[in-house]
PDB file of C-alpha atoms in Angstrom:
ATOM      1  CA  MET H   1     -44.638  77.941 -12.944  1.00 50.00           C
ATOM      2  CA  LYS H   2     -43.736  78.475 -16.732  1.00 48.00           C
ATOM      3  CA  LYS H   3     -47.104  76.168 -17.683  1.00 49.00           C
ATOM      4  CA  VAL H   4     -49.571  78.411 -15.479  1.00 45.00           C
ATOM      5  CA  GLN H   5     -48.046  81.970 -16.730  1.00 50.00           C
ATOM      6  CA  ARG H   6     -48.471  80.704 -20.655  1.00 54.00           C
ATOM      7  CA  THR H   7     -52.244  79.298 -19.253  1.00 51.00           C
ATOM      8  CA  LEU H   8     -53.042  83.161 -18.175  1.00 50.00           C
ATOM      9  CA  ALA H   9     -51.714  84.567 -21.113  1.00 52.00           C
ATOM     10  CA  ALA H  10     -53.538  82.654 -23.290  1.00 53.00           C
ATOM     11  CA  ALA H  11     -56.184  84.111 -21.497  1.00 52.00           C
ATOM     12  CA  LEU H  12     -56.133  86.663 -21.888  1.00 50.00           C
ATOM     13  CA  ALA H  13     -56.263  87.294 -25.014  1.00 50.00           C
ATOM     14  CA  ALA H  14     -59.206  85.325 -25.777  1.00 48.00           C
ATOM     15  CA  MET H  15     -60.554  87.847 -24.045  1.00 52.00           C
ATOM     16  CA  MET H  16     -59.494  90.586 -25.402  1.00 50.00           C
ATOM     17  CA  LEU H  17     -60.973  88.834 -29.062  1.00 49.00           C
ATOM     18  CA  MET H  18     -64.253  87.815 -27.250  1.00 49.00           C
ATOM     19  CA  ALA H  19     -64.529  92.148 -26.470  1.00 43.00           C
ATOM     20  CA  LEU H  20     -63.172  92.880 -29.957  1.00 40.00           C
ATOM     21  CA  ALA H  21     -65.905  91.511 -30.719  1.00 46.00           C
ATOM     22  CA  GLY H  22     -68.875  93.119 -29.739  1.00 48.00           C
ATOM     23  CA  CYS H  23     -68.426  93.063 -26.171  1.00 44.00           C
ATOM     24  CA  SER H  24     -69.259  96.250 -24.211  1.00 45.00           C
ATOM     25  CA  LYS H  25     -66.300  97.256 -22.878  1.00 46.00           C
ATOM     26  CA  GLY H  26     -68.200  96.010 -18.905  1.00 49.00           C
ATOM     27  CA  ASP H  27     -68.558  92.528 -19.880  1.00 50.00           C
ATOM     28  CA  VAL H  28     -64.771  92.937 -21.154  1.00 40.00           C
ATOM     29  CA  THR H  29     -63.759  93.827 -17.646  1.00 45.00           C
ATOM     30  CA  LYS H  30     -65.798  91.671 -15.815  1.00 54.00           C
ATOM     31  CA  GLU H  31     -64.905  88.752 -18.002  1.00 48.00           C
ATOM     32  CA  VAL H  32     -61.172  89.593 -17.494  1.00 39.00           C
ATOM     33  CA  ASN H  33     -61.457  89.471 -13.830  1.00 53.00           C
ATOM     34  CA  SER H  34     -63.742  86.390 -13.635  1.00 54.00           C
ATOM     35  CA  GLY H  35     -60.522  84.622 -15.598  1.00 48.00           C
ATOM     36  CA  LEU H  36     -57.922  86.658 -13.676  1.00 45.00           C
ATOM     37  CA  SER H  37     -60.258  84.842 -10.626  1.00 55.00           C
ATOM     38  CA  ASP H  38     -59.728  81.838 -12.198  1.00 53.00           C
ATOM     39  CA  LEU H  39     -56.413  81.435 -13.077  1.00 43.00           C
ATOM     40  CA  LYS H  40     -55.162  83.093  -9.936  1.00 50.00           C
ATOM     41  CA  ALA H  41     -56.949  80.395  -8.533  1.00 50.00           C
ATOM     42  CA  GLN H  42     -54.814  77.367 -10.410  1.00 51.00           C
ATOM     43  CA  ALA H  43     -51.072  78.814 -10.022  1.00 47.00           C
ATOM     44  CA  ALA H  44     -52.013  78.811  -6.197  1.00 51.00           C
ATOM     45  CA  GLU H  45     -52.894  75.454  -5.883  1.00 51.00           C
ATOM     46  CA  PRO H  46     -49.636  72.631  -5.129  1.00 49.00           C
ATOM     47  CA  ALA H  47     -48.735  70.708  -8.347  1.00 47.00           C
ATOM     48  CA  VAL H  48     -50.039  66.743  -8.153  1.00 48.00           C
ATOM     49  CA  GLU H  49     -47.344  64.779  -8.764  1.00 51.00           C
ATOM     50  CA  PRO H  50     -48.734  61.598 -10.179  1.00 48.00           C
ATOM     51  CA  GLN H  51     -47.110  58.781  -7.759  1.00 54.00           C
ATOM     52  CA  THR H  52     -46.250  55.514  -9.352  1.00 51.00           C
ATOM     53  CA  GLU H  53     -48.290  52.409  -7.025  1.00 52.00           C
ATOM     54  CA  THR H  54     -45.855  49.746  -5.795  1.00 52.00           C
ATOM     55  CA  PRO H  55     -47.150  46.227  -6.257  1.00 50.00           C
ATOM     56  CA  ALA H  56     -47.532  44.670  -3.283  1.00 51.00           C
ATOM     57  CA  GLU H  57     -45.692  41.772  -2.868  1.00 53.00           C
ATOM     58  CA  PRO H  58     -47.811  38.371  -3.371  1.00 50.00           C
ATOM     59  CA  LYS H  59     -48.977  36.828   0.772  1.00 51.00           C
ATOM     60  CA  THR H  60     -47.791  33.965   1.494  1.00 49.00           C
ATOM     61  CA  ASP H  61     -50.580  31.588   3.435  1.00 50.00           C
ATOM     62  CA  ALA H  62     -48.034  30.527   5.930  1.00 45.00           C
ATOM     63  CA  ALA H  63     -50.480  27.118   6.132  1.00 44.00           C
ATOM     64  CA  SER H  64     -50.127  26.293   2.466  1.00 47.00           C
ATOM     65  CA  GLU H  65     -46.535  26.223   2.301  1.00 49.00           C
ATOM     66  CA  PRO H  66     -44.554  22.968   3.918  1.00 49.00           C
ATOM     67  CA  ALA H  67     -42.279  22.924   7.385  1.00 51.00           C
ATOM     68  CA  SER H  68     -38.565  22.679   6.314  1.00 54.00           C
ATOM     69  CA  GLU H  69     -37.302  18.820   7.540  1.00 55.00           C
ATOM     70  CA  PRO H  70     -34.266  20.013   9.633  1.00 51.00           C
ATOM     71  CA  ALA H  71     -31.157  18.456   7.086  1.00 55.00           C
ATOM     72  CA  ALA H  72     -29.809  14.829   7.955  1.00 56.00           C
ATOM     73  CA  GLU H  73     -26.897  14.193   9.024  1.00 59.00           C
ATOM     74  CA  SER H  74     -24.718  12.021   6.827  1.00 60.00           C
ATOM     75  CA  GLU H  75     -23.232   8.672   7.930  1.00 60.00           C
ATOM     76  CA  PRO H  76     -20.102   8.275   8.308  1.00 53.00           C
ATOM     77  CA  GLU H  77     -18.992   6.206   5.569  1.00 61.00           C
ATOM     78  CA  ALA H  78     -17.757   2.813   6.511  1.00 56.00           C
ATOM     79  CA  THR H  79     -14.064   1.793   5.991  1.00 58.00           C
ATOM     80  CA  ALA H  80     -13.121  -1.157   4.225  1.00 58.00           C
ATOM     81  CA  GLU H  81     -11.952  -3.469   6.118  1.00 60.00           C
ATOM     82  CA  PRO H  82      -8.119  -5.540   3.964  1.00 55.00           C
ATOM     83  CA  ALA H  83      -9.585  -9.254   3.023  1.00 49.00           C
ATOM     84  CA  PRO H  84      -8.191 -11.365   5.021  1.00 52.00           C
ATOM     85  CA  ALA H  85      -4.994 -13.221   3.209  1.00 54.00           C
ATOM     86  CA  SER H  86      -5.010 -16.009   1.113  1.00 59.00           C
ATOM     87  CA  ALA H  87      -4.538 -19.305   2.477  1.00 61.00           C
ATOM     88  CA  PRO H  88      -1.425 -20.452   0.156  1.00 66.00           C
ATOM     89  CA  ALA H  89      -2.534 -23.442  -1.885  1.00 69.00           C
ATOM     90  CA  ASP H  90      -1.565 -26.428  -0.260  1.00 83.00           C
ATOM     91  CA  ASN H  91       0.452 -28.543  -2.835  1.00 91.00           C
ATOM     92  CA  PRO H  92       1.298 -32.436  -1.209  1.00 93.00           C
ATOM     93  CA  ASP H  93       4.544 -32.473  -3.362  1.00 94.00           C
ATOM     94  CA  TYR H  94       6.149 -30.090  -0.890  1.00 96.00           C
ATOM     95  CA  PRO H  95       4.475 -30.310   2.197  1.00 96.00           C
ATOM     96  CA  SER H  96       4.127 -27.408   4.951  1.00 97.00           C
ATOM     97  CA  ALA H  97       8.248 -27.060   6.502  1.00 98.00           C
ATOM     98  CA  ALA H  98       6.766 -25.201   9.645  1.00 98.00           C
ATOM     99  CA  GLY H  99       8.906 -26.525  12.700  1.00 98.00           C
ATOM    100  CA  LEU H 100      10.716 -29.304  13.549  1.00 98.00           C
ATOM    101  CA  ASN H 101      11.498 -30.933  10.358  1.00 97.00           C
ATOM    102  CA  THR H 102      13.623 -34.692  11.041  1.00 96.00           C
ATOM    103  CA  GLN H 103      15.357 -35.626   7.802  1.00 95.00           C
ATOM    104  CA  THR H 104      17.328 -39.554   6.849  1.00 95.00           C
ATOM    105  CA  LEU H 105      19.531 -38.389   4.452  1.00 95.00           C
ATOM    106  CA  GLU H 106      21.699 -41.963   2.371  1.00 94.00           C
ATOM    107  CA  ALA H 107      25.113 -41.120   0.761  1.00 95.00           C
ATOM    108  CA  PHE H 108      24.168 -43.405  -2.648  1.00 92.00           C
ATOM    109  CA  GLY H 109      25.806 -46.396  -3.357  1.00 90.00           C
ATOM    110  CA  THR H 110      26.847 -46.642   0.486  1.00 93.00           C
ATOM    111  CA  ASP H 111      25.214 -47.424   3.909  1.00 93.00           C
ATOM    112  CA  PHE H 112      26.577 -44.160   5.634  1.00 95.00           C
ATOM    113  CA  THR H 113      23.676 -42.225   6.904  1.00 95.00           C
ATOM    114  CA  LEU H 114      22.819 -38.885   8.311  1.00 96.00           C
ATOM    115  CA  VAL H 115      19.838 -37.944  10.741  1.00 97.00           C
ATOM    116  CA  LEU H 116      18.807 -34.337  10.209  1.00 97.00           C
ATOM    117  CA  ASN H 117      17.217 -32.136  12.549  1.00 98.00           C
ATOM    118  CA  VAL H 118      16.012 -29.271  11.057  1.00 98.00           C
ATOM    119  CA  THR H 119      13.321 -26.915  12.614  1.00 98.00           C
ATOM    120  CA  CYS H 120      11.977 -23.912  10.069  1.00 98.00           C
ATOM    121  CA  PRO H 121       9.420 -21.106  11.126  1.00 98.00           C
ATOM    122  CA  ASP H 122       6.280 -21.729  11.414  1.00 97.00           C
ATOM    123  CA  GLN H 123       4.834 -19.487   7.622  1.00 96.00           C
ATOM    124  CA  GLY H 124       6.803 -19.657   4.538  1.00 97.00           C
ATOM    125  CA  TRP H 125       8.824 -22.515   4.509  1.00 98.00           C
ATOM    126  CA  TYR H 126       8.501 -25.779   2.756  1.00 98.00           C
ATOM    127  CA  LYS H 127       9.179 -29.209   2.081  1.00 97.00           C
ATOM    128  CA  SER H 128      10.317 -31.382  -0.750  1.00 95.00           C
ATOM    129  CA  ALA H 129       7.798 -34.787  -0.196  1.00 93.00           C
ATOM    130  CA  SER H 130       9.600 -36.954  -2.473  1.00 86.00           C
ATOM    131  CA  THR H 131      13.247 -37.811  -0.366  1.00 74.00           C
ATOM    132  CA  SER H 132      14.268 -40.514  -3.426  1.00 70.00           C
ATOM    133  CA  PHE H 133      17.938 -39.533  -3.827  1.00 71.00           C
ATOM    134  CA  GLY H 134      18.129 -39.654   0.489  1.00 80.00           C
ATOM    135  CA  ASP H 135      18.356 -35.487   0.681  1.00 93.00           C
ATOM    136  CA  LEU H 136      16.076 -32.301   2.412  1.00 96.00           C
ATOM    137  CA  LYS H 137      14.735 -29.258   0.135  1.00 97.00           C
ATOM    138  CA  LEU H 138      13.538 -25.978   1.814  1.00 98.00           C
ATOM    139  CA  PHE H 139      12.105 -23.738  -0.189  1.00 98.00           C
ATOM    140  CA  PRO H 140      10.873 -20.394   1.602  1.00 98.00           C
ATOM    141  CA  THR H 141       8.094 -19.152  -1.107  1.00 97.00           C
ATOM    142  CA  ASP H 142       4.350 -17.670  -0.391  1.00 94.00           C
ATOM    143  CA  ASP H 143       3.039 -20.143  -3.085  1.00 95.00           C
ATOM    144  CA  PRO H 144       4.125 -24.006  -3.005  1.00 95.00           C
ATOM    145  CA  SER H 145       2.252 -24.407  -5.566  1.00 93.00           C
ATOM    146  CA  HIS H 146       4.296 -23.238  -8.512  1.00 91.00           C
ATOM    147  CA  ILE H 147       7.956 -24.393  -7.147  1.00 94.00           C
ATOM    148  CA  PHE H 148      11.135 -23.958 -10.270  1.00 93.00           C
ATOM    149  CA  SER H 149      14.599 -25.641 -10.624  1.00 89.00           C
ATOM    150  CA  GLY H 150      15.733 -22.182 -10.495  1.00 92.00           C
ATOM    151  CA  ASP H 151      13.572 -20.930  -7.244  1.00 96.00           C
ATOM    152  CA  PRO H 152      15.100 -20.258  -3.665  1.00 97.00           C
ATOM    153  CA  ARG H 153      16.249 -22.990  -0.981  1.00 98.00           C
ATOM    154  CA  ILE H 154      18.742 -24.845   1.206  1.00 98.00           C
ATOM    155  CA  THR H 155      19.651 -28.641   0.062  1.00 97.00           C
ATOM    156  CA  PHE H 156      21.007 -30.465   1.955  1.00 97.00           C
ATOM    157  CA  GLU H 157      22.925 -33.553   0.559  1.00 97.00           C
ATOM    158  CA  LEU H 158      24.843 -36.803   1.852  1.00 97.00           C
ATOM    159  CA  LYS H 159      27.528 -37.589  -0.469  1.00 96.00           C
ATOM    160  CA  SER H 160      30.252 -40.700  -0.176  1.00 96.00           C
ATOM    161  CA  GLY H 161      33.001 -37.867  -0.027  1.00 97.00           C
ATOM    162  CA  LEU H 162      34.971 -35.315  -0.936  1.00 97.00           C
ATOM    163  CA  ASP H 163      34.932 -36.791  -4.997  1.00 97.00           C
ATOM    164  CA  LYS H 164      31.366 -36.792  -4.876  1.00 96.00           C
ATOM    165  CA  ILE H 165      30.955 -32.862  -3.672  1.00 97.00           C
ATOM    166  CA  ASN H 166      33.316 -32.164  -5.813  1.00 97.00           C
ATOM    167  CA  TYR H 167      32.350 -33.355  -8.523  1.00 96.00           C
ATOM    168  CA  TYR H 168      31.445 -30.857 -10.970  1.00 96.00           C
ATOM    169  CA  TYR H 169      33.664 -28.381  -9.146  1.00 97.00           C
ATOM    170  CA  ASP H 170      35.119 -27.574 -12.894  1.00 96.00           C
ATOM    171  CA  ASN H 171      32.186 -25.921 -14.301  1.00 96.00           C
ATOM    172  CA  PHE H 172      31.974 -24.078 -11.243  1.00 98.00           C
ATOM    173  CA  GLU H 173      32.134 -19.596 -12.629  1.00 98.00           C
ATOM    174  CA  ASN H 174      34.026 -16.837  -9.542  1.00 98.00           C
ATOM    175  CA  VAL H 175      34.677 -20.566  -6.324  1.00 98.00           C
ATOM    176  CA  GLU H 176      35.494 -17.914  -3.673  1.00 98.00           C
ATOM    177  CA  GLU H 177      36.681 -19.412   0.161  1.00 98.00           C
ATOM    178  CA  LEU H 178      34.747 -18.539   2.809  1.00 98.00           C
ATOM    179  CA  THR H 179      35.506 -18.601   6.415  1.00 98.00           C
ATOM    180  CA  PRO H 180      33.768 -22.235   7.961  1.00 98.00           C
ATOM    181  CA  ARG H 181      30.705 -22.780   9.650  1.00 98.00           C
ATOM    182  CA  THR H 182      29.899 -24.527  12.443  1.00 98.00           C
ATOM    183  CA  ILE H 183      26.809 -26.264  12.078  1.00 98.00           C
ATOM    184  CA  GLY H 184      24.960 -28.494  14.333  1.00 97.00           C
ATOM    185  CA  GLY H 185      28.683 -29.161  15.784  1.00 97.00           C
ATOM    186  CA  VAL H 186      31.156 -29.361  12.547  1.00 98.00           C
ATOM    187  CA  VAL H 187      33.311 -27.639  11.522  1.00 98.00           C
ATOM    188  CA  MET H 188      32.227 -27.189   7.632  1.00 98.00           C
ATOM    189  CA  ALA H 189      34.440 -25.072   5.299  1.00 98.00           C
ATOM    190  CA  GLY H 190      32.508 -22.923   2.965  1.00 98.00           C
ATOM    191  CA  ARG H 191      32.807 -21.558  -0.552  1.00 98.00           C
ATOM    192  CA  THR H 192      30.903 -19.341  -3.054  1.00 98.00           C
ATOM    193  CA  TYR H 193      30.152 -19.639  -7.103  1.00 98.00           C
ATOM    194  CA  LYS H 194      27.852 -19.999  -9.912  1.00 98.00           C
ATOM    195  CA  ASN H 195      26.906 -23.076 -11.656  1.00 96.00           C
ATOM    196  CA  VAL H 196      23.815 -23.794 -14.110  1.00 91.00           C
ATOM    197  CA  GLY H 197      22.668 -19.967 -13.582  1.00 92.00           C
ATOM    198  CA  MET H 198      22.560 -20.040 -10.002  1.00 96.00           C
ATOM    199  CA  TRP H 199      25.110 -18.575  -7.671  1.00 97.00           C
ATOM    200  CA  TRP H 200      25.197 -21.064  -4.230  1.00 98.00           C
ATOM    201  CA  THR H 201      26.548 -20.790  -1.052  1.00 98.00           C
ATOM    202  CA  GLU H 202      27.653 -24.003   0.305  1.00 98.00           C
ATOM    203  CA  TYR H 203      29.173 -25.470   3.508  1.00 98.00           C
ATOM    204  CA  TYR H 204      30.445 -29.186   3.296  1.00 98.00           C
ATOM    205  CA  GLY H 205      32.266 -31.645   6.081  1.00 98.00           C
ATOM    206  CA  GLU H 206      32.870 -34.442   7.159  1.00 98.00           C
ATOM    207  CA  MET H 207      29.988 -36.422   9.355  1.00 97.00           C
ATOM    208  CA  PRO H 208      31.597 -38.930  11.947  1.00 94.00           C
ATOM    209  CA  THR H 209      29.118 -41.242  10.800  1.00 93.00           C
ATOM    210  CA  GLY H 210      30.266 -41.019   7.996  1.00 95.00           C
ATOM    211  CA  GLY H 211      30.260 -39.397   5.048  1.00 96.00           C
ATOM    212  CA  TRP H 212      30.504 -35.909   3.862  1.00 98.00           C
ATOM    213  CA  LEU H 213      27.408 -33.595   4.531  1.00 98.00           C
ATOM    214  CA  ALA H 214      26.691 -30.871   1.252  1.00 98.00           C
ATOM    215  CA  ILE H 215      24.481 -27.811   2.606  1.00 98.00           C
ATOM    216  CA  LYS H 216      23.918 -25.433  -0.942  1.00 98.00           C
ATOM    217  CA  ILE H 217      21.399 -22.447  -0.722  1.00 98.00           C
ATOM    218  CA  SER H 218      20.791 -20.418  -3.142  1.00 98.00           C
ATOM    219  CA  GLY H 219      18.055 -17.004  -2.935  1.00 97.00           C
ATOM    220  CA  VAL H 220      18.106 -17.525   0.651  1.00 98.00           C
ATOM    221  CA  ASP H 221      19.786 -14.841   2.916  1.00 98.00           C
ATOM    222  CA  ILE H 222      21.800 -15.863   5.298  1.00 98.00           C
ATOM    223  CA  ASP H 223      23.223 -13.122   6.876  1.00 97.00           C
ATOM    224  CA  PRO H 224      22.937 -13.045  10.709  1.00 97.00           C
ATOM    225  CA  GLY H 225      19.584 -12.354  12.245  1.00 97.00           C
ATOM    226  CA  THR H 226      17.165 -13.663   8.847  1.00 98.00           C
ATOM    227  CA  GLU H 227      15.457 -16.006   8.442  1.00 98.00           C
ATOM    228  CA  GLY H 228      17.559 -18.209   6.694  1.00 98.00           C
ATOM    229  CA  ASP H 229      19.995 -18.361   9.915  1.00 98.00           C
ATOM    230  CA  THR H 230      18.769 -19.283  12.634  1.00 98.00           C
ATOM    231  CA  VAL H 231      17.179 -22.769  10.447  1.00 98.00           C
ATOM    232  CA  LEU H 232      20.945 -22.744   9.417  1.00 98.00           C
ATOM    233  CA  ASN H 233      21.950 -22.560  13.053  1.00 98.00           C
ATOM    234  CA  SER H 234      18.777 -24.656  14.545  1.00 98.00           C
ATOM    235  CA  VAL H 235      20.110 -28.143  12.151  1.00 98.00           C
ATOM    236  CA  THR H 236      21.021 -30.852  14.539  1.00 98.00           C
ATOM    237  CA  PHE H 237      22.086 -34.597  14.012  1.00 97.00           C
ATOM    238  CA  GLY H 238      20.993 -37.807  15.542  1.00 90.00           C
TER     239      GLY H 238
END
């Protein structure tokens, strides 16, 4: 509105200048009235504000777009099966002792012999193939290919007398007597001791057929219900 007023004032001033320049009074009045009419008409028209064009969104050709594929279902991961436990390596020097083992024990330097029967669990027990000393050695182990002198064992030895069983008694350390135990129908004395760096439990007694049997256990649990206890309870004499 202020802009129109300024324009109207400028027009009136111009007309007055024209009148002064020599126009007749009637001409001046006519020009003024004409200018006023034009200005009133312009003032009556509403101002048109410029419009900002909104850019048209690009049209998407549905046919040109590839159809969306359904998401592939993830396959369940395969659970790796545990590798089967490898069988222990065969060792001809220490064959399996599973089941019944029958061994004829011999007392060195005598005619005393003893037929020993002992049953071992189906797995994990091996025996020495060498019988040069007329004894039986049993080893509970997972690897018969590596059996050493200090490994757990149960040894059955037949001696000519009690003096032979006690031959190294002076070297025994921390000797303790145990309650006697009946093995194979024979009541045997018991003791524990340390010898050559190993702890031993030993049961020994005189056999009806002659000689003395010593059962030496090292590193094997023989508490009631254990495999070692089961092995000792399976002993019979033929």
